[in-house]
Coordinates of C-alpha atoms in Angstrom, one line a residue:
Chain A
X137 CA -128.6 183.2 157.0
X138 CA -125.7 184.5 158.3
X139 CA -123.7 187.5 156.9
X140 CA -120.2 185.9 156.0
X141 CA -119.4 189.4 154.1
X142 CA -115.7 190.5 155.0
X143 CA -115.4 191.1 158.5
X144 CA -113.8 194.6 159.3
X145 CA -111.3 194.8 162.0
X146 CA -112.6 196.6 165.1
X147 CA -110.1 199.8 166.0
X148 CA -108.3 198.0 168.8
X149 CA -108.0 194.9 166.9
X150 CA -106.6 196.4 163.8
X151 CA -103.0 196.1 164.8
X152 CA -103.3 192.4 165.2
X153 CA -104.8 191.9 162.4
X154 CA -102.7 193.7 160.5
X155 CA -99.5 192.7 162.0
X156 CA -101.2 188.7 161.1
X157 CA -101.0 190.3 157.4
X158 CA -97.5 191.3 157.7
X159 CA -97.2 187.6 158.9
X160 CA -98.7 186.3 156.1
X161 CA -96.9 188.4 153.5
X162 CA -93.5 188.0 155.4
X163 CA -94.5 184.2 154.6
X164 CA -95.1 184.6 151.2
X165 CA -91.1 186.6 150.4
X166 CA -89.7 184.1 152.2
X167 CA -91.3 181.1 149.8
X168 CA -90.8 183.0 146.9
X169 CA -87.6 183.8 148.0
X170 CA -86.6 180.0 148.3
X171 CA -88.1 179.5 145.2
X172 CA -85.7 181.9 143.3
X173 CA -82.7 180.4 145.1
X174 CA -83.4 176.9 144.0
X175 CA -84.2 178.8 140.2
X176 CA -80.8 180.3 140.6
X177 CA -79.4 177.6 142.0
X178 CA -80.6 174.9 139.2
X179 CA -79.7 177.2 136.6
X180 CA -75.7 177.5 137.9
X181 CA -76.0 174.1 138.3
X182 CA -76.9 173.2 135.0
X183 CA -74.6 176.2 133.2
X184 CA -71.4 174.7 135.5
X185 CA -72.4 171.4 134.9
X186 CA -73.1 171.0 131.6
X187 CA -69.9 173.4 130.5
X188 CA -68.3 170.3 130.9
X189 CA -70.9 167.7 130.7
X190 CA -71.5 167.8 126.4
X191 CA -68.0 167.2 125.9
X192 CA -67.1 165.2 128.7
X193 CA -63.5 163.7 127.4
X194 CA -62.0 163.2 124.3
X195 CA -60.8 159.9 122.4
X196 CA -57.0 159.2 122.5
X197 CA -57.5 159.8 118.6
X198 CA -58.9 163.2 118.6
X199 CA -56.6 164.1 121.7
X200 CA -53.7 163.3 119.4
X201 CA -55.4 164.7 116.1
X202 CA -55.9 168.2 118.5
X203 CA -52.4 168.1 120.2
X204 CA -51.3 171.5 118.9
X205 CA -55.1 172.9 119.5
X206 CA -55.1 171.8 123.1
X207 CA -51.3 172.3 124.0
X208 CA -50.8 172.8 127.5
X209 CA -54.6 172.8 128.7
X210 CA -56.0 170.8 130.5
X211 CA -58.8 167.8 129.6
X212 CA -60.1 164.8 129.6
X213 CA -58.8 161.5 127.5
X214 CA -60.6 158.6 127.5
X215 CA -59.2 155.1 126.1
X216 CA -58.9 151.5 127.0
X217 CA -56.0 150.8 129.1
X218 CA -53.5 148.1 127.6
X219 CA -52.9 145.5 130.2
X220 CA -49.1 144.8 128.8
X221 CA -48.2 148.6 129.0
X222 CA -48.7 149.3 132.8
X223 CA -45.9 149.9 135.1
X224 CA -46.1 151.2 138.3
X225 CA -42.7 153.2 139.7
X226 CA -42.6 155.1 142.7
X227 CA -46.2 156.9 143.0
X228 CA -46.4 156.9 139.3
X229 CA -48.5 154.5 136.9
X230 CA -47.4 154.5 133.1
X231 CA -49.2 152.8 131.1
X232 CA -51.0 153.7 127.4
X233 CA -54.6 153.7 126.4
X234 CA -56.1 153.1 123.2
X235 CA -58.7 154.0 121.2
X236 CA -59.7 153.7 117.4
X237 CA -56.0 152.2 116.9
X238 CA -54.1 155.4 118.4
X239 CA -52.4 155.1 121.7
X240 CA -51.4 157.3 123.9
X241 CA -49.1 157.3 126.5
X242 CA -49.4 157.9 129.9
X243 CA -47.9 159.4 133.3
X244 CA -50.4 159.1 136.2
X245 CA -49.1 161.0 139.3
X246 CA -52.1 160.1 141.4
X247 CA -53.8 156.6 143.0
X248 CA -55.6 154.7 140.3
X249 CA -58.9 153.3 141.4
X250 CA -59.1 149.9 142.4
X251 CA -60.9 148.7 139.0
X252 CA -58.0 149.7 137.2
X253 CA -56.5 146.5 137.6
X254 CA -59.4 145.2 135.1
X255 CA -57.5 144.2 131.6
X256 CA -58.7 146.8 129.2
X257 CA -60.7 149.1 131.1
X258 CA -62.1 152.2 129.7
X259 CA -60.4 155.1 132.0
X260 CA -61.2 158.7 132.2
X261 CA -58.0 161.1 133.0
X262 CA -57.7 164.5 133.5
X263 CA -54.4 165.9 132.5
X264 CA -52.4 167.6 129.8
X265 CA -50.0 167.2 126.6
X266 CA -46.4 167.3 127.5
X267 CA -43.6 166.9 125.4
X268 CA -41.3 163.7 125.6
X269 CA -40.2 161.0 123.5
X270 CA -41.9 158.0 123.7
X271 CA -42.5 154.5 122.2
X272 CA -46.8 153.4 122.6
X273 CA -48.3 149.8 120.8
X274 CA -48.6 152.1 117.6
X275 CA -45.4 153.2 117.5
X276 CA -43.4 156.2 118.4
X277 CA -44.8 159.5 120.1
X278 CA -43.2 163.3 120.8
X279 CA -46.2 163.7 123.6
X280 CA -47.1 161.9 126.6
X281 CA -50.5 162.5 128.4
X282 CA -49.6 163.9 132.3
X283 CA -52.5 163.1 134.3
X284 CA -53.2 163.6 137.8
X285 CA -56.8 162.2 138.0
X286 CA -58.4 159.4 137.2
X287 CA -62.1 157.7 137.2
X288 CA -62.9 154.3 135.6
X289 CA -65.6 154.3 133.1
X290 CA -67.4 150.9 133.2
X291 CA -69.3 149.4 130.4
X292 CA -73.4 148.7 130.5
X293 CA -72.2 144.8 130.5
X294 CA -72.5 142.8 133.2
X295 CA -71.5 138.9 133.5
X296 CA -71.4 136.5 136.2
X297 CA -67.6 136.2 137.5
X298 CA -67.5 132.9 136.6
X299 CA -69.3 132.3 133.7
X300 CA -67.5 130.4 131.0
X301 CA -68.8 132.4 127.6
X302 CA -66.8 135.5 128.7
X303 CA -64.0 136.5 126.9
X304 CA -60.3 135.2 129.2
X305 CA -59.5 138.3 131.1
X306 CA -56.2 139.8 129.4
X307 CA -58.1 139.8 126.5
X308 CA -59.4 142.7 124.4
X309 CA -63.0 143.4 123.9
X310 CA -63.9 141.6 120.8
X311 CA -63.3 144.2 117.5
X312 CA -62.3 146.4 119.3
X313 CA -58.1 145.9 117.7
X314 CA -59.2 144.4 114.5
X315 CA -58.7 147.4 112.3
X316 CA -55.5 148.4 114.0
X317 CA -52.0 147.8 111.8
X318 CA -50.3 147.3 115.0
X319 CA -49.8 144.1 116.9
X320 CA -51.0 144.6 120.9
X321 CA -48.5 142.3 123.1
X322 CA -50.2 140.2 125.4
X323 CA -49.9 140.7 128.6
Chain B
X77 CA -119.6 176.8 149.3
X78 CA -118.0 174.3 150.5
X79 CA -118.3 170.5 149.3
X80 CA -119.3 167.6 151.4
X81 CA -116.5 165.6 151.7
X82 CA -116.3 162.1 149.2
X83 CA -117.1 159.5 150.8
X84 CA -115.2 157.1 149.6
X85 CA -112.4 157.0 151.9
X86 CA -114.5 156.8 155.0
X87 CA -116.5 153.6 153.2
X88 CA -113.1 151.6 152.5
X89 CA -111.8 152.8 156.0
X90 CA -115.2 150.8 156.8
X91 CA -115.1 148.0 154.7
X92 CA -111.4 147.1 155.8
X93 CA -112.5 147.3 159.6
X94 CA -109.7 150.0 159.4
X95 CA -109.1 152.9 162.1
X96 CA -106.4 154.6 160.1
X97 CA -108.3 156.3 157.3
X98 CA -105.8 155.9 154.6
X99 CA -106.2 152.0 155.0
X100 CA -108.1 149.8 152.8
X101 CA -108.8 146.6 151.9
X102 CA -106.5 146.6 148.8
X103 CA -103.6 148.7 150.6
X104 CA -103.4 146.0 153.2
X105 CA -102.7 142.7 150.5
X106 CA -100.6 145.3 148.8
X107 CA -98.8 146.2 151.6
X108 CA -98.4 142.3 152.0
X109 CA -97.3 141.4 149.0
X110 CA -94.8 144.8 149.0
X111 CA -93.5 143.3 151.9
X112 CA -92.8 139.9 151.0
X113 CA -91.4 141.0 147.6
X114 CA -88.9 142.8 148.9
X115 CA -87.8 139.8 151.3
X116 CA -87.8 138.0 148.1
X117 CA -86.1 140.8 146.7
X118 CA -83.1 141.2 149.2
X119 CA -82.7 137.7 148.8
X120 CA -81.9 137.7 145.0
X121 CA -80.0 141.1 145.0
X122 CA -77.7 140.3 148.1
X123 CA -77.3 136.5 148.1
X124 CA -78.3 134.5 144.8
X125 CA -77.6 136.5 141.9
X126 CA -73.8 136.5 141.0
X127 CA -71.0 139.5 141.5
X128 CA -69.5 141.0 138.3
X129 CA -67.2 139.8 136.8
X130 CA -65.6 143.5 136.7
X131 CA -67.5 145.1 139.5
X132 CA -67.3 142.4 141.8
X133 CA -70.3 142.7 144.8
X134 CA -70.5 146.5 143.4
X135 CA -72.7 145.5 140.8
X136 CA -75.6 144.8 143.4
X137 CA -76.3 148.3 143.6
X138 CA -77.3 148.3 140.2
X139 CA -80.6 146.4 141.7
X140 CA -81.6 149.7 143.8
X141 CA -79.9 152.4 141.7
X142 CA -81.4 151.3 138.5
X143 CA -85.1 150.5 139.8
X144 CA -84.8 153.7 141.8
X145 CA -85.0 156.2 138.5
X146 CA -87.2 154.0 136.7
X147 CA -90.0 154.5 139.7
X148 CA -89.1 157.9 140.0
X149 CA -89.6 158.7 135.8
X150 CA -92.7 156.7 136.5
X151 CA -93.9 159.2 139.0
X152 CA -92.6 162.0 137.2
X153 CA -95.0 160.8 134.0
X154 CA -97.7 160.1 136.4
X155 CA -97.6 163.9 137.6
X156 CA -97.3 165.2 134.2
X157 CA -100.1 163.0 133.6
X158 CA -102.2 164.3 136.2
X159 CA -101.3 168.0 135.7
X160 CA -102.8 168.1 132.2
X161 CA -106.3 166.7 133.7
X162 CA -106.0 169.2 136.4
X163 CA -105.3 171.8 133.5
X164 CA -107.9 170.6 131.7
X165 CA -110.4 170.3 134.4
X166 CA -110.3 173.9 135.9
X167 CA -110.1 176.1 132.7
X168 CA -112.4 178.6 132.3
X169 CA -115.7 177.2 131.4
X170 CA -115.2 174.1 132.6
X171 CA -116.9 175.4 135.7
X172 CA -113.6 176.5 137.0
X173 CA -113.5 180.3 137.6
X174 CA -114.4 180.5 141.5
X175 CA -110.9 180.3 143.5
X176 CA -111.7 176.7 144.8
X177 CA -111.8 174.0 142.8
X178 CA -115.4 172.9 142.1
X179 CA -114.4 170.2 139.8
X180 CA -114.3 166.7 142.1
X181 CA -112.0 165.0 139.0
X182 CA -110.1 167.8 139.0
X183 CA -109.0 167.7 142.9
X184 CA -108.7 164.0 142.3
X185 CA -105.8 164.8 139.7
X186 CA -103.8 167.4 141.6
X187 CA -103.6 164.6 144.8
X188 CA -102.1 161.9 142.1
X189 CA -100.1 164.9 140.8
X190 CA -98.4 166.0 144.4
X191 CA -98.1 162.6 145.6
X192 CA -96.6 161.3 142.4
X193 CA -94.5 163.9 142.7
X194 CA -93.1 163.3 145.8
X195 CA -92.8 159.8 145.5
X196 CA -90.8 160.4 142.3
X197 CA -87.8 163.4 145.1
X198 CA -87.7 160.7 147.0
X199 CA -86.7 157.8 144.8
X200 CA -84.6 160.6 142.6
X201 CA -83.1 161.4 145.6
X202 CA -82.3 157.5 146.5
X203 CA -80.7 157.1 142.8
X204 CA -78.2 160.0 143.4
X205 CA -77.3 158.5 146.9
X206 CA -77.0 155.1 146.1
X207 CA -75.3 156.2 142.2
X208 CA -72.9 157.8 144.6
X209 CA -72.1 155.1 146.2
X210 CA -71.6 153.0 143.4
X211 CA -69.5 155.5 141.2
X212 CA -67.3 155.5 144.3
X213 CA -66.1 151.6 143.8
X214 CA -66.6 151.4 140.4
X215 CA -65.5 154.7 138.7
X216 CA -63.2 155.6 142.0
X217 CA -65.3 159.2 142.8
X218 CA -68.4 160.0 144.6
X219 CA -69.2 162.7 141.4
X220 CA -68.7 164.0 138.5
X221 CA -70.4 166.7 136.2
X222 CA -71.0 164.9 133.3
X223 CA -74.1 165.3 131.4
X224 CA -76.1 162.1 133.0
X225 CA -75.1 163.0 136.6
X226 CA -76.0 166.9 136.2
X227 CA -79.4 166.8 134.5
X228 CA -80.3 163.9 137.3
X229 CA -79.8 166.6 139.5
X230 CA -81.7 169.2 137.8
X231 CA -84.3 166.8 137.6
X232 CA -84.6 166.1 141.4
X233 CA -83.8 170.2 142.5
X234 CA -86.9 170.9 139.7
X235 CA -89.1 168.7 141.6
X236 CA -87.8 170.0 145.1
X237 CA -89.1 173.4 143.7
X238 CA -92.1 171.9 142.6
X239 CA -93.0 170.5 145.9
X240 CA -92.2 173.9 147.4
X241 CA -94.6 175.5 144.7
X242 CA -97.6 173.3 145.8
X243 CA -97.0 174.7 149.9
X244 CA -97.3 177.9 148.5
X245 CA -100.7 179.4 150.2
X246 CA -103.0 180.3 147.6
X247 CA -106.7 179.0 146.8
X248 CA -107.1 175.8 145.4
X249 CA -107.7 176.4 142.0
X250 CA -104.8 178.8 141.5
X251 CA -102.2 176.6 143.3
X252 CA -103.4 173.6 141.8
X253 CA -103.5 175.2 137.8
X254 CA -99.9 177.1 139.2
X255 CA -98.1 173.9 139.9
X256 CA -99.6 172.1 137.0
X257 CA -98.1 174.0 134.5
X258 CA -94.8 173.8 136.4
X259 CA -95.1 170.2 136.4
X260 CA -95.6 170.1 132.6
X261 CA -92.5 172.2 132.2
X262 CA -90.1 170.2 134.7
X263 CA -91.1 166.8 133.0
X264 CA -89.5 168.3 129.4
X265 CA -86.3 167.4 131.4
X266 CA -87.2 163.5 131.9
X267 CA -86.2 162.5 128.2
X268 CA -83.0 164.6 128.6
X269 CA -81.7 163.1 131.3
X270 CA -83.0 159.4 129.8
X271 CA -80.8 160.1 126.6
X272 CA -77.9 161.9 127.9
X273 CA -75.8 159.1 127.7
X274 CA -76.7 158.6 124.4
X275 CA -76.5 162.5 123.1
X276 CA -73.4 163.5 125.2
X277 CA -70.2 161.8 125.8
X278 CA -70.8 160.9 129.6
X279 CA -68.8 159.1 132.2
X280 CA -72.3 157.3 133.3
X281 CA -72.3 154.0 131.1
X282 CA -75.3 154.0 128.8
X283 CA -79.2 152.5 130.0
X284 CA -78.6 149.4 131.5
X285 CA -81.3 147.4 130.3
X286 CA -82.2 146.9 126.8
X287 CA -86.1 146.0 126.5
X288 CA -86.3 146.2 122.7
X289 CA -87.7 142.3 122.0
X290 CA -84.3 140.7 119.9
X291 CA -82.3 143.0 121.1
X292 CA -78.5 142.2 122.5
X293 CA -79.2 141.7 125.8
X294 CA -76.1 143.2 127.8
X295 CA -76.8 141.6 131.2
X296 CA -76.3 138.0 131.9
X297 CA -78.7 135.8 133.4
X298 CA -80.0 135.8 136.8
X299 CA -78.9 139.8 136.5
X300 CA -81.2 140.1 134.5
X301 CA -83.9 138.9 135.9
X302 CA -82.9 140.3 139.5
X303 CA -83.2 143.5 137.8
X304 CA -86.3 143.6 136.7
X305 CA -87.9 141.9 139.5
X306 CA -86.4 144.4 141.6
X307 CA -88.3 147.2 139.4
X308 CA -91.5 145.2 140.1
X309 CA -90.7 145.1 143.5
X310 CA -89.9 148.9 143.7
X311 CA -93.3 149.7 141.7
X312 CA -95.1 147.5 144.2
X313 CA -93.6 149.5 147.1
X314 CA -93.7 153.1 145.7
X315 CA -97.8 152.0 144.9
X316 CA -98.5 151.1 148.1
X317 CA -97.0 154.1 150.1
X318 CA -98.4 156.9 146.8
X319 CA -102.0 154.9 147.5
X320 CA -101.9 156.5 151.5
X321 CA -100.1 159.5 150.4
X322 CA -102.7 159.9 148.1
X323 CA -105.5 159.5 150.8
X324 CA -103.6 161.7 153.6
X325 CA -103.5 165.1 150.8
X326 CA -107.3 164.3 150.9
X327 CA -107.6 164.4 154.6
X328 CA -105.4 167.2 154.9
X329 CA -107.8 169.1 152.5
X330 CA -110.7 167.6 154.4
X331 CA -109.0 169.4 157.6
X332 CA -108.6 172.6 155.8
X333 CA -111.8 172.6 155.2
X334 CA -112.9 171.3 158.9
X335 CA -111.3 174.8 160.3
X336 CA -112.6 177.1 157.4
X337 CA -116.2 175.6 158.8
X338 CA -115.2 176.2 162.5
X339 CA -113.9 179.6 161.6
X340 CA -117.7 180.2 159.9
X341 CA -119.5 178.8 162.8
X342 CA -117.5 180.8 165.2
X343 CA -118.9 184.1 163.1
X344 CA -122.2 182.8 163.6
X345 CA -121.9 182.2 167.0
X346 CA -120.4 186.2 167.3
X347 CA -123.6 186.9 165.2
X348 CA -126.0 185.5 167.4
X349 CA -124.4 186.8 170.7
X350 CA -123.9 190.4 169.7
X351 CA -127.7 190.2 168.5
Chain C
X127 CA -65.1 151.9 150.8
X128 CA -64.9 148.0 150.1
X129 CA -67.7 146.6 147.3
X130 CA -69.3 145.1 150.0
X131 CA -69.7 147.7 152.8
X132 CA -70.7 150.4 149.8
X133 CA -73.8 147.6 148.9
X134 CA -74.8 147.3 152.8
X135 CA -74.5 151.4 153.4
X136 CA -76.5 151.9 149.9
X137 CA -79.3 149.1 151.1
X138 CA -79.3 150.2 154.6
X139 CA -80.0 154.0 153.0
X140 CA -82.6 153.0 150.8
X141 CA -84.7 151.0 153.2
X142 CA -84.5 153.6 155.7
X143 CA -85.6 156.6 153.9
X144 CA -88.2 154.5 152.0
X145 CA -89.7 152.9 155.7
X146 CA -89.4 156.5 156.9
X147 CA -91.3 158.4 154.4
X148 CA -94.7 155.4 154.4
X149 CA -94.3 155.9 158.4
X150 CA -94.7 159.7 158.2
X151 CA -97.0 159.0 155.5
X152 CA -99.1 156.7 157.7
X153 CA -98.4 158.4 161.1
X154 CA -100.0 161.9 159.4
X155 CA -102.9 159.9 157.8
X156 CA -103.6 158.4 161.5
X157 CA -103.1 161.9 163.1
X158 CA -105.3 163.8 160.5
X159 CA -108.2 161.1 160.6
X160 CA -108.1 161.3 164.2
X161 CA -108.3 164.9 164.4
X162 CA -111.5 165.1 161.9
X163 CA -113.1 162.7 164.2
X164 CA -113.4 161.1 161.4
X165 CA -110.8 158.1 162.3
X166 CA -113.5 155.5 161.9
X167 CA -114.4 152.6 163.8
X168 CA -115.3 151.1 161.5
X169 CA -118.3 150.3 162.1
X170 CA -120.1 153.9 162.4
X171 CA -118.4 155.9 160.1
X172 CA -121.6 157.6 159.9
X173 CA -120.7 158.9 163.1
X174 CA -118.1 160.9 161.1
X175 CA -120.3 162.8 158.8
X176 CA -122.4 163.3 161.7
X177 CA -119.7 164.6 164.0
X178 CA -118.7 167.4 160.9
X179 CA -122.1 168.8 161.0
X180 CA -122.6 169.0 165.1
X181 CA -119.7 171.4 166.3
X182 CA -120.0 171.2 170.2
X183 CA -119.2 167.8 170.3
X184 CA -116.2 166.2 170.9
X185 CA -114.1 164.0 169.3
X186 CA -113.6 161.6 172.0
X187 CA -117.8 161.5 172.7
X188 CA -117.9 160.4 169.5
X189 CA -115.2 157.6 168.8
X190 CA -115.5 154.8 172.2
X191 CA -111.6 155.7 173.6
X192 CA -111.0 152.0 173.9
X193 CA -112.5 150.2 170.6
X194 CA -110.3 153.1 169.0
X195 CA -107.1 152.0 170.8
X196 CA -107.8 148.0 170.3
X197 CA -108.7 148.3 166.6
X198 CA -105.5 151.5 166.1
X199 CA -102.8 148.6 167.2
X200 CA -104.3 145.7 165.2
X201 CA -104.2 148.7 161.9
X202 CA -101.0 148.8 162.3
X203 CA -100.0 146.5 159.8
X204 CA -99.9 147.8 156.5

């Protein structure tokens, strides 16, 4: 039988072995360390992100319901865009967006993506309140929304392009104006 | 004292007249049919099934993004899964209190559990790339923090850790118990991401695929069907690579344990000289 | 990005990490089996448990060099 007890390090190897220790315990800080960092890391990540993410925009009809809350900060709006309302001048698009019957309207000072050309999109836009009279499908305003960023936010519904049972392009999603007291011009 | 090694590997390596020892007989028509669903595959995402009629060719991400997370929560589960047997496997009494694992079911779990695991970064980390991609045409930016899109990432820098958790040298037992009960905490975060886009307001558009029988169905068609033939395709795929991955984290103990024996024989050899 | 290119670059990505992760699965497999001596044959995997047990020998007296190379190509397919 053979004695596996601990060996102990003869006087001149004792250096090596222990400077193998230091090796191995240098090994160790440096995987804990990494460890920590991604800790740290995914815990600013998530504080950072979700800050944001919970309440990630606001409806046209609580923007407007919070105007004098939110005054000159910054946030997100989120609303269908109305195909008849968008003009494009210069580098700006004005156009309004709807949701729950109250429009809003809008200056965008930035590109719009390319979807945004889809009849009643659901947009994102980052912006804020300013004041200025203005006339929207629901009537008249003393706020338009001044955005400088926007992202498209697509539906879970997908349809063949040329499939005959979708709804014609220009129009709305179906419900989606029939509580509304306001007529929506077509486009 | 150390375990002969199973012998189960080395008898389907046999049986499959294989040299590489994480072949089998069943990896091999596997690996087949994973190969010729995917041709099959490419052919329905990219050619037959339709563009959007939004999105345009955009949507035929959806066909790799979608399937992506839904093999990766599938690994995820499967590594939960597994951690609870190792857990259960190695507590004390259950012939589990010498640092390596005595427990041959419980050594079986941990290897489902790390290669799970992995399986699960990799197709987490192919959803945010090809996500990415996608929000870029469709919502017009590569990002955005809202909740869906920052507890995805969470989920995959958890794992990452994970991973990193189970390189950590310890002895068996303890790394295997260690990264078991991380893996029992990381997988809390599955449902949160799942229903984010149901609990929070969220750019992300909500699940894409509704499997309740009756319900609305909110994909057309041949969309439809891509899509989930797409996820069978994935889960053929992910099987067949998580069946070697499996069998390599058993040869890679089997070598651990090849130079722990060398190690002892070269003290016995010390022995017999110095005598 | 147009639609189109951003579904190539997103396919391209996919099947490239996914063929290179089962190749570094299967290329570590190979290299580890080979290593254990325990690569098998195939026909004498016995040879294997053998090989464990008797330290002094080598892997290549163990494995024929050229029935390993034959059989290693025709295992490459999955």
């Amino acid at each position: 039988m053979s004695d596996l007890s601990p060996r102990l390090p003869l006087p001149a190897d004792a250096d090596r072995v222990e400077a193998r220790r230091e090796l191995g315990r240098r090994r160790k800080v440096i995987v804990v360390t990494f460890g920590l960092l991604l800790l740290v890391a995914a815990v600013a990540l998530f504080a950072i992100g979700l800050r944001d993410a919970t309440e990630f925009f606001r409806n046209a009809d609580e923007a407007i319901a919070a105007r004098d809350e939110l005054g000159e900060r910054r946030f997100r709006l989120q609303g269908r865009v109305v195909p008849s309302s968008v003009t494009i001048d210069g580098g700006v698009t004005t156009f309004e967006v709807l949701h729950n019957c109250a429009s809003v309207s809008v200056r965008h000072t930035a590109n719009p993506p390319v979807l945004f050309q889809s009849p009643w999109i659901p947009v994102v836009l980052l912006g804020h309140w300013e004041e200025g009279d203005v006339v929207t499908v629901a009537g008249r305003d003393t706020h338009y929304f001044l955005s400088d960023d926007m992202v498209v936010k697509h539906t879970n519904e997908y349809a063949a392009a040329n499939e005959d049972r979708l709804p014609a392009p220009t129009e709305a999603p179906e419900g989606f104006l029939d509580d509304c007291p306001f007529e929506v011009p077509r486009l | 004292m150390i375990e002969t090694p199973e012998p189960d590997l080395r008898q389907q390596a046999q049986r499959a007249g294989s040299l590489t020892m994480t072949g089998s007989v069943a990896t091999r028509v596997l690996g087949v049919v994973a190969i010729a669903a995917v041709g099959v595959m490419a052919l329905l995402a990219l050619w037959i099934s339709p563009a959007d009629a939004v999105q345009g060719d955009s949507v035929r991400l959806m066909y790799i993004h979608v399937p992506s997370i839904w093999v990766a929560y599938g690994g995820f589960v499967l590594t939960a899964f597994a951690s609870a047997r190792v857990l259960w496997r190695t507590r004390s009494g259950a012939g589990g209190t010498y640092g390596v694992i005595a427990d041959r079911h419980a050594r079986r779990w941990d290897r489902v559990a790390g290669a799970a695991a992995e399986l699960g970064v990799l197709f987490t980390a192919l959803t945010l790339v090809t996500g990415s991609l996608w929000g870029r045409v469709t919502w017009g930016t590569y990002w955005q923090w809202d909740a869906r899109l920052t507890t995805t990432v969470l989920l995959f820098v958890t794992y990452l850790g994970y991973l990193a958790l189970r390189r950590l040298p310890a002895e068996s037992r303890a790394r295997a118990r260690r990264s078991a009960v991380m893996a029992l905490i990381a997988v809390v975060n599955l449902p949160i991401v799942h229903y984010s886009v149901d609990w929070w307001r969220t750019l992300h558009q909500e699940a894409s695929l509704n499997l309740e029988p009756g319900g609305d169905r909110n994909i057309t068609g041949e969309m439809y069907w891509t899509l989930l033939y797409s996820w069978a395709t994935f889960t053929v795929v992910a099987l067949w690579i998580g069946i070697h991955r499996y069998r390599v984290l058993r040869l890679e103990e089997l070598a651990e344990e090849a130079s722990l024996e060398e190690l002892l024989a070269q003290r016995r050899d010390e022995q017999a000289a110095g005598r | 990005m147009t639609h189109a290119a951003s579904v190539v670059v997103g396919y391209a990505l996919t099947a490239a990490a996914v063929l290179a992760y089962a190749a570094r699965v299967v290329r570590r497999g190979r290299s580890l089996g080979r290593s254990l001596g325990i690569s098998g044959t195939g026909r004498n995997g016995d040879d294997a448990e053998h090989g464990r047990e008797d330290r002094s020998g080598s892997d290549a007296s163990r494995t024929p060099p050229g029935i390993e190379h034959g059989r290693d190509a025709a295992s490459a397919a999955p």
